[in-house]
Short mmCIF file of C-alpha atoms and ligand atoms in Angstrom, two decimals:
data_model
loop_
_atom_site.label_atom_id
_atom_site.label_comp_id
_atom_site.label_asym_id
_atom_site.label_seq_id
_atom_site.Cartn_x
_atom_site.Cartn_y
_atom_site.Cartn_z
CA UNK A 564 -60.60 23.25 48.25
CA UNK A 565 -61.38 24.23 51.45
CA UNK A 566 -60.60 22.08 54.58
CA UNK A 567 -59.66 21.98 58.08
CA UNK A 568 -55.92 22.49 58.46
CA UNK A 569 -54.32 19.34 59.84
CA UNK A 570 -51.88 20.92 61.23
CA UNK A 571 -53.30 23.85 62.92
CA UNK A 572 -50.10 25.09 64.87
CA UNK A 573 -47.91 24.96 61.52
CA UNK A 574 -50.05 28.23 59.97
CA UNK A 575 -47.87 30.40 62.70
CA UNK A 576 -45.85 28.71 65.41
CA UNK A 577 -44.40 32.88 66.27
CA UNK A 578 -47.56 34.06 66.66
CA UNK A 579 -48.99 31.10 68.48
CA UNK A 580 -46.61 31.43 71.31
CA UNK A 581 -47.36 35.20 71.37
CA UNK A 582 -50.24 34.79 71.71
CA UNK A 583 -49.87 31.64 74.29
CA UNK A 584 -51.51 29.28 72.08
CA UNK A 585 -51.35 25.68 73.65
CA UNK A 586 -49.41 23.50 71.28
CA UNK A 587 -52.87 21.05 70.42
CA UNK A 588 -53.31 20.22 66.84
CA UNK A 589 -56.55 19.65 65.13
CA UNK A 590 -57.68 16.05 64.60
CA UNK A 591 -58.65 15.81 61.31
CA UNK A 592 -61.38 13.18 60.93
CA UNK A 593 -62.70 14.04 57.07
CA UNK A 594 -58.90 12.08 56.34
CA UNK A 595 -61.26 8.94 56.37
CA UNK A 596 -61.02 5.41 54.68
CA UNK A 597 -60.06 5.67 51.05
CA UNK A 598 -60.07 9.17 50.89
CA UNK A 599 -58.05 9.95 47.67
CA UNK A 600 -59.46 13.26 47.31
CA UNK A 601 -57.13 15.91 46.03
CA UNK A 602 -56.56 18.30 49.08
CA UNK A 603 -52.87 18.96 49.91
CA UNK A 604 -52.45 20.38 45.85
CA UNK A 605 -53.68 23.64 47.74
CA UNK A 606 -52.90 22.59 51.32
CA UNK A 607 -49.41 21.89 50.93
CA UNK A 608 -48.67 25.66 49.50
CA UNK A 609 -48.66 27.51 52.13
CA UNK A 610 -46.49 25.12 54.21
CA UNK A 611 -44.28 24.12 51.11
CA UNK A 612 -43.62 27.40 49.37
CA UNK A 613 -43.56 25.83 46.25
CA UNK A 614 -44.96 27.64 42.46
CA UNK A 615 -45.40 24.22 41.33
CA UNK A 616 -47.22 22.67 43.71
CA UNK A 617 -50.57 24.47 42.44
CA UNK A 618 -50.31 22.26 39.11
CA UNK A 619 -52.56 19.44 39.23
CA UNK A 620 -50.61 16.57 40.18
CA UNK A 621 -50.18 13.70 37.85
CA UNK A 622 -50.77 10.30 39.55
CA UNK A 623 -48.14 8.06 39.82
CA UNK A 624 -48.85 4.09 38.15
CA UNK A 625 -46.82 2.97 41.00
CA UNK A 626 -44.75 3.74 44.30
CA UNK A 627 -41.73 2.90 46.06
CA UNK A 628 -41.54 3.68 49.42
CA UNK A 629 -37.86 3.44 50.83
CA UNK A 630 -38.15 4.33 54.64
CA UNK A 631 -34.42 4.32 56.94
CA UNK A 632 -36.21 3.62 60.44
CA UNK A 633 -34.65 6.33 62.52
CA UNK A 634 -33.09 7.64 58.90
CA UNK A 635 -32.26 11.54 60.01
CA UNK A 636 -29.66 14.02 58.15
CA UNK A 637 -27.10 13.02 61.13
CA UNK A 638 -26.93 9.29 60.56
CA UNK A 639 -27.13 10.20 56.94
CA UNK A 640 -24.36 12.72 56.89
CA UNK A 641 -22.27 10.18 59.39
CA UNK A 642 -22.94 6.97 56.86
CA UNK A 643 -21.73 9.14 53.75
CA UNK A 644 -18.47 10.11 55.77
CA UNK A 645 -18.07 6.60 56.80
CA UNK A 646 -18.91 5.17 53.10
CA UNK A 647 -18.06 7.60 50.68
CA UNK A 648 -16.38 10.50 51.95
CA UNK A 649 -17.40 14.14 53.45
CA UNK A 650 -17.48 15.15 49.85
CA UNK A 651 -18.98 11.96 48.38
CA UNK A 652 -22.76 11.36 47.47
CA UNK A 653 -24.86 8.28 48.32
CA UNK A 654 -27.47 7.25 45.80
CA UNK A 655 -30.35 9.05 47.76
CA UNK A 656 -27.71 11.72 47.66
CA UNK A 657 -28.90 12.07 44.25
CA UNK A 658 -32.60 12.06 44.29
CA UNK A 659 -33.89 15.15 42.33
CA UNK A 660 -36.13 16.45 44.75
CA UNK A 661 -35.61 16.96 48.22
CA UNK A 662 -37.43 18.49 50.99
CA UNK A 663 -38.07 18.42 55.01
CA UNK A 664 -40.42 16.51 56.57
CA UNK A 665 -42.19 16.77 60.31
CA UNK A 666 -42.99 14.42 62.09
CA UNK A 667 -44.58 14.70 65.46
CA UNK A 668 -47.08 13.33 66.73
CA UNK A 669 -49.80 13.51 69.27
CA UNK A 670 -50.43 12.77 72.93
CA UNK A 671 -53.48 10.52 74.01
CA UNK A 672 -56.41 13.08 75.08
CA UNK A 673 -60.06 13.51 74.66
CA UNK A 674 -60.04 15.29 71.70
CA UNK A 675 -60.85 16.09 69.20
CA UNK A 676 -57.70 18.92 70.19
CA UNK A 677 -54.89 17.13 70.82
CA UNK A 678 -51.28 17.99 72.77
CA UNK A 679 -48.10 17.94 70.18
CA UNK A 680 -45.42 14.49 70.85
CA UNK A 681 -42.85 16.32 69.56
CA UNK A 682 -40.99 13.05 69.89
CA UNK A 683 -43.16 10.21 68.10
CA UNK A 684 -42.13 6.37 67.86
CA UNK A 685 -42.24 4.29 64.36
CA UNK A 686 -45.89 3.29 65.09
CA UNK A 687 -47.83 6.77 64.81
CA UNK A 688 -45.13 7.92 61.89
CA UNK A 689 -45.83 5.22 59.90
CA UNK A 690 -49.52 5.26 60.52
CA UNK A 691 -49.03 8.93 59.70
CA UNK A 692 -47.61 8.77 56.21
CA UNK A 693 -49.53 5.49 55.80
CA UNK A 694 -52.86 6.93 56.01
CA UNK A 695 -52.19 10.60 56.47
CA UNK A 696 -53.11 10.81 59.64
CA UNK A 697 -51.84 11.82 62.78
CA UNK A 698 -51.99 9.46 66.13
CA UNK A 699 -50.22 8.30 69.06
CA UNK A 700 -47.32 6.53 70.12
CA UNK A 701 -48.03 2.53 69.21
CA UNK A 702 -50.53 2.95 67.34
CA UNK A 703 -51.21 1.29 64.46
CA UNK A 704 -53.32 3.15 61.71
CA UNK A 705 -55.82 4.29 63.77
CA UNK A 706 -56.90 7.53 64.97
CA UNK A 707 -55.84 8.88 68.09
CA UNK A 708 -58.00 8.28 71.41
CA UNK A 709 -58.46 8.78 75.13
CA UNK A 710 -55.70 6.28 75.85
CA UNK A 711 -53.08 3.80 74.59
CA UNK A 712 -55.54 1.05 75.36
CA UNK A 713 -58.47 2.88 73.87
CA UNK A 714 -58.87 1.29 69.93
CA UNK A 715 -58.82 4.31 67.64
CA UNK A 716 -60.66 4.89 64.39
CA UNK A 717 -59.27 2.30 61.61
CA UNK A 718 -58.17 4.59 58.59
CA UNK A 719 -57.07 3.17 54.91
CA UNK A 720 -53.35 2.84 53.85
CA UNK A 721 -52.23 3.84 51.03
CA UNK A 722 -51.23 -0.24 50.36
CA UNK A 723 -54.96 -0.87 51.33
CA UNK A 724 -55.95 1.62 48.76
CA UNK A 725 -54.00 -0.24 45.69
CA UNK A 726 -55.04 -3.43 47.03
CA UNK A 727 -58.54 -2.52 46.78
CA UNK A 728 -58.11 -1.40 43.15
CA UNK A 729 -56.91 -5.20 42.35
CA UNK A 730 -53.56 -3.38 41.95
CA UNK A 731 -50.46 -5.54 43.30
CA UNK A 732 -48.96 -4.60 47.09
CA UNK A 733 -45.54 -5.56 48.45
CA UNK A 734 -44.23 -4.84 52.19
CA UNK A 735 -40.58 -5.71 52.30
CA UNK A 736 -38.36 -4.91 55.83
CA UNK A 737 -35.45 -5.96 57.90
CA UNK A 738 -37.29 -6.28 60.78
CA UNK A 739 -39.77 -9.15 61.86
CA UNK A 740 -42.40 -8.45 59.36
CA UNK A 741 -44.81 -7.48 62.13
CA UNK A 742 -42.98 -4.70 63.30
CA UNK A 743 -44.54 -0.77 63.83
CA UNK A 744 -43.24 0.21 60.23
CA UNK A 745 -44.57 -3.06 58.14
CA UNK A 746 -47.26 -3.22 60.42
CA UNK A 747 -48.75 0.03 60.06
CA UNK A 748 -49.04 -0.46 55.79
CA UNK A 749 -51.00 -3.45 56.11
CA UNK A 750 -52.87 -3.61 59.03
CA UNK A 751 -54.84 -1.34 62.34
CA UNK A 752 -54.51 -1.98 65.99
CA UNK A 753 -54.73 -0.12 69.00
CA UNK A 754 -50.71 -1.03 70.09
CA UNK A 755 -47.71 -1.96 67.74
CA UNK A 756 -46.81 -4.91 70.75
CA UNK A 757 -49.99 -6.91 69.44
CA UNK A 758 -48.01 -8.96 66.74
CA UNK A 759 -49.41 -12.09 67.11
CA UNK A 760 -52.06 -14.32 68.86
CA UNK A 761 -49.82 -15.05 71.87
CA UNK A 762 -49.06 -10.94 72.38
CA UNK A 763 -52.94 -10.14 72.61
CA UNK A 764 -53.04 -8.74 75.80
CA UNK A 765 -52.64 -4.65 74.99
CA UNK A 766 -55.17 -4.98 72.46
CA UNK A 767 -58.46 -7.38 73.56
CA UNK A 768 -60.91 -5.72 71.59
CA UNK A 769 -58.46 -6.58 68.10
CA UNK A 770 -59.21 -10.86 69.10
CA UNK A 771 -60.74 -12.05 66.36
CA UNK A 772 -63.38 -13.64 69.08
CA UNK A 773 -64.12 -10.10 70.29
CA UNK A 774 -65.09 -9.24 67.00
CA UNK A 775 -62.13 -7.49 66.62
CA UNK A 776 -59.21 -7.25 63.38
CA UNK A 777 -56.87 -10.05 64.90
CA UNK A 778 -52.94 -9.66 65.33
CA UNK A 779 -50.95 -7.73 63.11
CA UNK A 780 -49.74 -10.81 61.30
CA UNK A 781 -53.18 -12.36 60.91
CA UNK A 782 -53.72 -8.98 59.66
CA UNK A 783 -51.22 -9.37 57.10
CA UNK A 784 -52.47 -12.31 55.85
CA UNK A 785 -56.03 -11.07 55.55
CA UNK A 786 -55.12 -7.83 53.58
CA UNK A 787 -53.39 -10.14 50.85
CA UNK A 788 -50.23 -8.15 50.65
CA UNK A 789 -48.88 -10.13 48.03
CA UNK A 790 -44.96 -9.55 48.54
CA UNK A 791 -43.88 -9.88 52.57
CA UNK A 792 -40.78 -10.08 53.33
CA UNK A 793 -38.57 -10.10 56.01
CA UNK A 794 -37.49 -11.67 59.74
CA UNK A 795 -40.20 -12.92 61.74
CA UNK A 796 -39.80 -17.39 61.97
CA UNK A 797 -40.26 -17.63 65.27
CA UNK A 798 -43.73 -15.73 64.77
CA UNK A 799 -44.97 -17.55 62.20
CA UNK A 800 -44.76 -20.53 63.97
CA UNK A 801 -46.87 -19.50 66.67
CA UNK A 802 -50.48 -20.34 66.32
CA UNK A 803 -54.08 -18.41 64.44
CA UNK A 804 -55.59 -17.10 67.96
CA UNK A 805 -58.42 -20.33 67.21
CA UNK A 806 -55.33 -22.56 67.63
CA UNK A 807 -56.29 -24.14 64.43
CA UNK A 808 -53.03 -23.66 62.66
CA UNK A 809 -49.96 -21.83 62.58
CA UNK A 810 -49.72 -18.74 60.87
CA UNK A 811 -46.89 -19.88 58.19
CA UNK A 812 -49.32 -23.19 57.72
CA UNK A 813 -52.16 -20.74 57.52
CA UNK A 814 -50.50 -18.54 54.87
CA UNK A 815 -49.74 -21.35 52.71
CA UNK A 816 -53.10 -23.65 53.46
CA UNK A 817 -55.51 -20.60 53.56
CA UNK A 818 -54.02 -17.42 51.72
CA UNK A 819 -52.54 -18.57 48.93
CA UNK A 820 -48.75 -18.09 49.67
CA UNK A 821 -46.04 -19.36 49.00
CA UNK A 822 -43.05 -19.75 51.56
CA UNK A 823 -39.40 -18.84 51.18
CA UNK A 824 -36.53 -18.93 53.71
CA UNK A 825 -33.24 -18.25 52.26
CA UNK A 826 -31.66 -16.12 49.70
CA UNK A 827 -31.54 -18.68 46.99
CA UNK A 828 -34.90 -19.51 47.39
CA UNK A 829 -35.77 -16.11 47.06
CA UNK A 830 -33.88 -15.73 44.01
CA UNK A 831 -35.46 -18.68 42.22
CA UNK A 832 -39.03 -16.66 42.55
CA UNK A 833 -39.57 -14.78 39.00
CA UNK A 834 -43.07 -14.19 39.43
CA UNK A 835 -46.16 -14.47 41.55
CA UNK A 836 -47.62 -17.25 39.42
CA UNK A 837 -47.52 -19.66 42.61
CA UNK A 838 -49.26 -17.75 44.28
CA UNK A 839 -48.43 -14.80 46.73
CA UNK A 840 -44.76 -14.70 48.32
CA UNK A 841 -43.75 -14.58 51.74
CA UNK A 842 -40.27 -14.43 52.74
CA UNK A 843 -39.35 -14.79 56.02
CA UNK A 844 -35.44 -15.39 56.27
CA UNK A 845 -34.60 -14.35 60.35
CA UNK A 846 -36.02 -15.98 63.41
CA UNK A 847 -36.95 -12.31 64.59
CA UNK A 848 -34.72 -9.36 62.62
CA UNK A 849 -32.46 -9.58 59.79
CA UNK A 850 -28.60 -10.05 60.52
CA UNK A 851 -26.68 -6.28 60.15
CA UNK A 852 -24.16 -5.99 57.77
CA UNK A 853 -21.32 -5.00 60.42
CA UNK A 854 -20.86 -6.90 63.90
CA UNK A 855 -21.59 -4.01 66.46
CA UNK A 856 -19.16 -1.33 67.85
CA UNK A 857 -21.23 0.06 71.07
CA UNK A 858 -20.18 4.11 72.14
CA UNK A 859 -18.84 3.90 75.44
CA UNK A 860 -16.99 6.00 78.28
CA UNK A 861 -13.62 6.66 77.09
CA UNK A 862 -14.68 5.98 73.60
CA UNK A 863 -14.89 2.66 71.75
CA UNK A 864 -13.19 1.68 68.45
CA UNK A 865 -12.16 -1.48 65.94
CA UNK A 866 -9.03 -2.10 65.64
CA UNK A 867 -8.26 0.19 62.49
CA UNK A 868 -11.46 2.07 62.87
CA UNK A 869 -13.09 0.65 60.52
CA UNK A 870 -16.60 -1.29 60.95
CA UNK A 871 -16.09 -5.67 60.43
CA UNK A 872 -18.77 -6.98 58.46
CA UNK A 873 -20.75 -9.93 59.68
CA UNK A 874 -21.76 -13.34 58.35
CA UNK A 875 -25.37 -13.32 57.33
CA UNK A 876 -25.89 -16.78 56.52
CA UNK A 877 -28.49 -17.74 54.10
CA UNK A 878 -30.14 -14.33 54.53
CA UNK A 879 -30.85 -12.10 51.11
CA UNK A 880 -29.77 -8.14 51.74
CA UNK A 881 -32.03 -5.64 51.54
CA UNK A 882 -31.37 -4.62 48.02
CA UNK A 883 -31.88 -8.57 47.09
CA UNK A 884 -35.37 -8.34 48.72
CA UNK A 885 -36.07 -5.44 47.01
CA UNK A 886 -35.37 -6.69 43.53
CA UNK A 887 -37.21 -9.51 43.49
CA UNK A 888 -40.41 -7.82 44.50
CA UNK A 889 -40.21 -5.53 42.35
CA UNK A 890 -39.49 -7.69 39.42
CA UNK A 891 -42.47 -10.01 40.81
CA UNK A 892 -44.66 -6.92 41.31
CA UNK A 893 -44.05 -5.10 37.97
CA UNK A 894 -47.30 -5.12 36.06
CA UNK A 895 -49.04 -2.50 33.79
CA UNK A 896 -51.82 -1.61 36.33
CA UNK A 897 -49.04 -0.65 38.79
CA UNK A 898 -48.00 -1.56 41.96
CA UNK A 899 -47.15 -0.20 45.67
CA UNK A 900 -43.77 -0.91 47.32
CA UNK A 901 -43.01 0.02 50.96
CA UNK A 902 -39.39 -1.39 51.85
CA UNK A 903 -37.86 -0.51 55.33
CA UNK A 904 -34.39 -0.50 56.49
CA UNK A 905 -35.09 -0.79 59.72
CA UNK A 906 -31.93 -1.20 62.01
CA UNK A 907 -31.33 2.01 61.68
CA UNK A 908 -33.06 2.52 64.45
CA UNK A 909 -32.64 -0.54 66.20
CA UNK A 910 -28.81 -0.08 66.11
CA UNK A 911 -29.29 3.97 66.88
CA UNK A 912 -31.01 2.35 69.99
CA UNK A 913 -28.22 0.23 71.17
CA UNK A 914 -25.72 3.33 70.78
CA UNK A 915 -24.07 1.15 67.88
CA UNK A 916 -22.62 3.37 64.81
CA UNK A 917 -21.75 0.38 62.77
CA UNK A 918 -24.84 -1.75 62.94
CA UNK A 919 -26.82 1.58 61.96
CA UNK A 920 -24.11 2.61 59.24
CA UNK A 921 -24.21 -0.82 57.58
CA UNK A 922 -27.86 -0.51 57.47
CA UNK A 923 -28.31 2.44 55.96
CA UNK A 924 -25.25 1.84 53.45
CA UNK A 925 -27.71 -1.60 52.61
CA UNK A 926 -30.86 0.96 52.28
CA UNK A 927 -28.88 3.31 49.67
CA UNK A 928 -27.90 -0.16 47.72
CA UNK A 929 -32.22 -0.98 47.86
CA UNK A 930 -32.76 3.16 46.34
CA UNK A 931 -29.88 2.29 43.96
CA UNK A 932 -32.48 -0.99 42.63
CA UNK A 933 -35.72 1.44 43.20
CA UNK A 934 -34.18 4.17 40.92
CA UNK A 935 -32.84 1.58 38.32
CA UNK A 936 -36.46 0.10 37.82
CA UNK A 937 -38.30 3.90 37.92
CA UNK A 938 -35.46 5.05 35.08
CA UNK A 939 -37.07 2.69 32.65
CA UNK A 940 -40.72 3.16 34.36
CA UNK A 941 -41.16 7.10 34.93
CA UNK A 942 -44.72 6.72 35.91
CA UNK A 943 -42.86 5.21 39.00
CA UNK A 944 -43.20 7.13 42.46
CA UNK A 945 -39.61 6.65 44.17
CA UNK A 946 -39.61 8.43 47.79
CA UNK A 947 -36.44 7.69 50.07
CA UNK A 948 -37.17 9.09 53.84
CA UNK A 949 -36.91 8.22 57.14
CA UNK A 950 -39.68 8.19 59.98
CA UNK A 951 -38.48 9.83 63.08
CA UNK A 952 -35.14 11.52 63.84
CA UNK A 953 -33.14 9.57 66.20
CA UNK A 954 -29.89 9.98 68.33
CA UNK A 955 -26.49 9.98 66.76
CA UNK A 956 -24.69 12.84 66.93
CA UNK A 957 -21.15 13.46 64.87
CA UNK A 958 -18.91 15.52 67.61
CA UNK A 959 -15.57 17.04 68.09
CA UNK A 960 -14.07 14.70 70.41
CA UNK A 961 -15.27 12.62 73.70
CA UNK A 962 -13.61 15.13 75.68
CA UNK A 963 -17.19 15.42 77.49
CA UNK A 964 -16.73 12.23 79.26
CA UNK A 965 -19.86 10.94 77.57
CA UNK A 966 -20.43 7.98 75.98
CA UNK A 967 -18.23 7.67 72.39
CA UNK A 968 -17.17 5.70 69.01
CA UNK A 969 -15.06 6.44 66.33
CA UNK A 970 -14.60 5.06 63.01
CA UNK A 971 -12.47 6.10 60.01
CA UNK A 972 -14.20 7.33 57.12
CA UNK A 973 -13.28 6.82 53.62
CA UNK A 974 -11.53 10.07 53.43
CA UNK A 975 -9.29 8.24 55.98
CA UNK A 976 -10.12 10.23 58.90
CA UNK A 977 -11.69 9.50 62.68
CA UNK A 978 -15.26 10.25 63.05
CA UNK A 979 -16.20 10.49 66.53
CA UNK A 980 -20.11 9.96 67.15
CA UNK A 981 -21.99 10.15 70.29
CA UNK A 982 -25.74 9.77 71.50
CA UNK A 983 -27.01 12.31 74.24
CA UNK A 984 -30.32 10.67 74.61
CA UNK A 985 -28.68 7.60 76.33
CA UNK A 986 -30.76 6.48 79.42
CA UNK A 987 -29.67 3.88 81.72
CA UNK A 988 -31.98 2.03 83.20
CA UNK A 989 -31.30 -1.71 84.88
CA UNK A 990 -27.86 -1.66 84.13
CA UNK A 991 -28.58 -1.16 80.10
CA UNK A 992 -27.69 1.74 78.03
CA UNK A 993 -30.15 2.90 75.51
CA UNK A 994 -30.69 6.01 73.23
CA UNK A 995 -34.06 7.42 72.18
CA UNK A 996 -34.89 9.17 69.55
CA UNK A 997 -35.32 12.84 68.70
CA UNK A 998 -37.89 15.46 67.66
CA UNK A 999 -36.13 17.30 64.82
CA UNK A 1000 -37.46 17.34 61.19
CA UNK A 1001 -35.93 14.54 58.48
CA UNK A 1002 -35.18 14.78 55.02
CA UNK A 1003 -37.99 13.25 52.34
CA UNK A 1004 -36.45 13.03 48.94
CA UNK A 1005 -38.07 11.97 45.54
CA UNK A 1006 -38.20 11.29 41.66
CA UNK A 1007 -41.15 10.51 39.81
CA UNK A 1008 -44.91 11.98 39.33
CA UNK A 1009 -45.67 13.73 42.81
CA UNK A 1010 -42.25 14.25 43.51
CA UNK A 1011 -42.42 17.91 43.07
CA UNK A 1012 -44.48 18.17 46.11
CA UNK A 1013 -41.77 17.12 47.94
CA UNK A 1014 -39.59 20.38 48.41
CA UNK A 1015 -39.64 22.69 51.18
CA UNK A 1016 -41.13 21.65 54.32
CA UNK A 1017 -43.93 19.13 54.39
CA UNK A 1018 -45.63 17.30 57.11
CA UNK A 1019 -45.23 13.40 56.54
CA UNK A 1020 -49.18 12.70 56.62
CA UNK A 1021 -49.11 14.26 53.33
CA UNK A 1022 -47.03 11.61 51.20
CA UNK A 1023 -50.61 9.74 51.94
CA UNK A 1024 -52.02 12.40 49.22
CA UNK A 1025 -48.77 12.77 47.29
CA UNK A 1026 -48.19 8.72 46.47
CA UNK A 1027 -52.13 8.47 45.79
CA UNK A 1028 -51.56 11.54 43.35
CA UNK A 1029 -54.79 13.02 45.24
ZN1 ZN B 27 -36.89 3.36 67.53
#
């Protein structure tokens, strides 16, 4: 069929600049609410290259979404040395198909052109492979717009979508539940800093008493994601914006969950018979697996290189998290899944190899679960990606006086990493992340659109099997 290109500087970046095309991309406003419309069976051809990609697709019963915030093939390759060896494979190692993925995004404008962010945050990638559609930094699927503060157009997830068909939805992270990447499945607001009724002040036309969405977690609620799980105590305690209640009382008094705080609570749930789960087992994020080791001047190191894990408490893993909601979630009708490692990133931020290594190495343990279930359920969707590159960088040495760690890997060797977006700013070091493209890897129906290079609004159309 015939459509608009999304991406209207992918068709011929060469001949663009020859030509001194401005970088603007086409908003693409017929992606509306709910659109499940097959489209990127012909539109992802030209981009992707692939033969097979002009077969009508066959539409998966279910998805799993496994997203490493920050997830890029650097950290990727640098967890596998540290876990397995250069020549070892992780589990998402193994995922049958593979492709790359862009994932810029866009720079508030008038429109309906709009200047490339060739750097995007987790709020406008998620909202891009969420509703496959492009937008802005911090915003949560909607449009783009004029500015940060201007709301955007509200478009459908893909968790929305399955939830609308009475099918079952699950939203499982490592972050406070109402972070950018959970956020954007399950809910639309003008700025991911909106979380709850008490962070309001980015966003006034989202208050409920403007007529507007309410928070993110409100949000949550209201969609009736039935799996949520995740960090996030301290928010849940904080009041509905009508002061009425707090959210976790409001959850369990209003929506129809039920509450679980520690690992062995979450173990005893075998299905959603009491009603709909929510998990919350951090006061904000989920503990790492491994205590920090920060790059520094002069390098930084453990004391036999290799990363100390951490005590965790009462808190479930990752993989834990994911089990149970799937086993909960299973049903005949099908089900969607979106489960984020996400201190990946934060720990990329904070210039810390171990907290992001452990991470990831408790992502690749969540696939390992995710490819166990789709083995025995092949009308399963499994996609492992990331969202946005990020900053780690495996070097030669830290000969270059910039800031370093090194671990040994399991071939017993130093790996030296270091992070060349690192800003200082009030005495704190931070990195940022990156622009480059990420891997996307799958196994299940769809997954042969993922080869090549895609752009990541189009898993939208690939996990609805439009
Ligand atoms: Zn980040």
């Amino acid at each position: 069929m015939e459509r608009l290109p999304l991406v209207t500087l992918a068709v011929g970046t060469a001949l663009g600049l020859a030509l001194g095309v401005t970088g603007t991309v086409a908003y693409d406003a017929s992606r509306g609410d709910g659109d499940e419309t097959p489209d990127s069976g012909a539109a992802a051809a030209p981009s992707s290259g692939a033969p097979t990609s002009q077969a009508p697709a066959e539409r998966p019963t279910s998805v799993i979404l496994l997203i490493g915030d920050g997830m890029d093939d650097s950290m990727i390759t640098a967890a596998r040395n540290y876990s397995v060896g250069a020549a070892g494979r992780l589990v998402l190692d193994g995922l049958p198909a593979t492709g790359a993925m862009t994932t810029y995004g866009l720079v508030p404008g008038p429109g309906p052109d709009f200047t490339v962010d060739y750097v995007s945050d987790s709020a406008a990638t998620a909202s891009g492979f969420s509703t496959g559609v492009k937008t802005i930094d911090g915003r949560i699927s909607q449009g783009p717009s004029a500015a940060a503060e201007a709301p955007g157009e509200d478009h459908e997830t893909v968790l929305e979508t399955y939830a609308r068909s009475g099918r079952l939805t699950g939203n499982v992270t490592t972050a406070d539940i109402t972070d950018a990447t959970p956020a954007a499945a399950a809910a639309h607001v003008n700025d991911r800093s909106c979380q709850d009724s008490t962070t309001m002040a980015a966003c006034p036309a989202a208050l409920k008493s403007a007529g507007g969405r309410g928070s993110i977690a409100e949000q949550l609620l209201d969609t009736g994601v039935d799996v949520l799980l995740g960090g996030g105590q301290e928010r849940f305690d904080r009041p509905l914006e009508d002061g009425s209640a707090s959210l976790l009382e409001h959850a369990t008094t209003d929506r129809g969950y039920r509450s679980v705080r520690t690992a062995d609570e979450l173990a005893d749930v075998d299905a959603l018979d009491g009603g709909r789960l929510l998990g919350l087992f951090a006061p904000v994020h989920l503990t790492r697996k491994y205590a920090p080791l920060e790059a520094r001047r002069g390098g930084a190191t453990t004391d036999d290189g290799r990363c100390v894990e951490q005590d965790r408490g009462t808190q479930p893993t990752l993989a834990q998290m994911t089990t149970t909601a799937i086993d909960v979630l299973d049903n005949a009708d099908g089900f969607f899944l979106q489960v984020e490692g996400a201190s990946v990133d934060k720990a990329e931020h904070e210039r810390d190899i171990c907290g992001a290594i452990g991470e990831l190495e408790d992502l690749d343990l969540a696939v390992q679960v995710a490819l166990e279930h789709q083995s025995t359920h092949p009308g399963t969707l499994v996609i492992v990606t990331g969202d946005h590159a990020h900053s780690t960088q495996i070097v030669m040495d830290d000969r270059g006086g910039i800031d370093t760690a090194t671990v040994t890997t399991a071939d017993g060797d130093p790996m030296t990493v270091a992070y060349s977006t690192t800003y200082r700013e009030a005495g704190d070091s931070k990195a940022t992340h990156t622009g480059t493209q990420i891997r996307v890897a799958a196994i299940g129906p769809g997954s042969e659109r993922v080869t090549g290079v895609i752009d990541q609004t189009e898993l939208h159309a690939i996990m609805l099997g439009g």
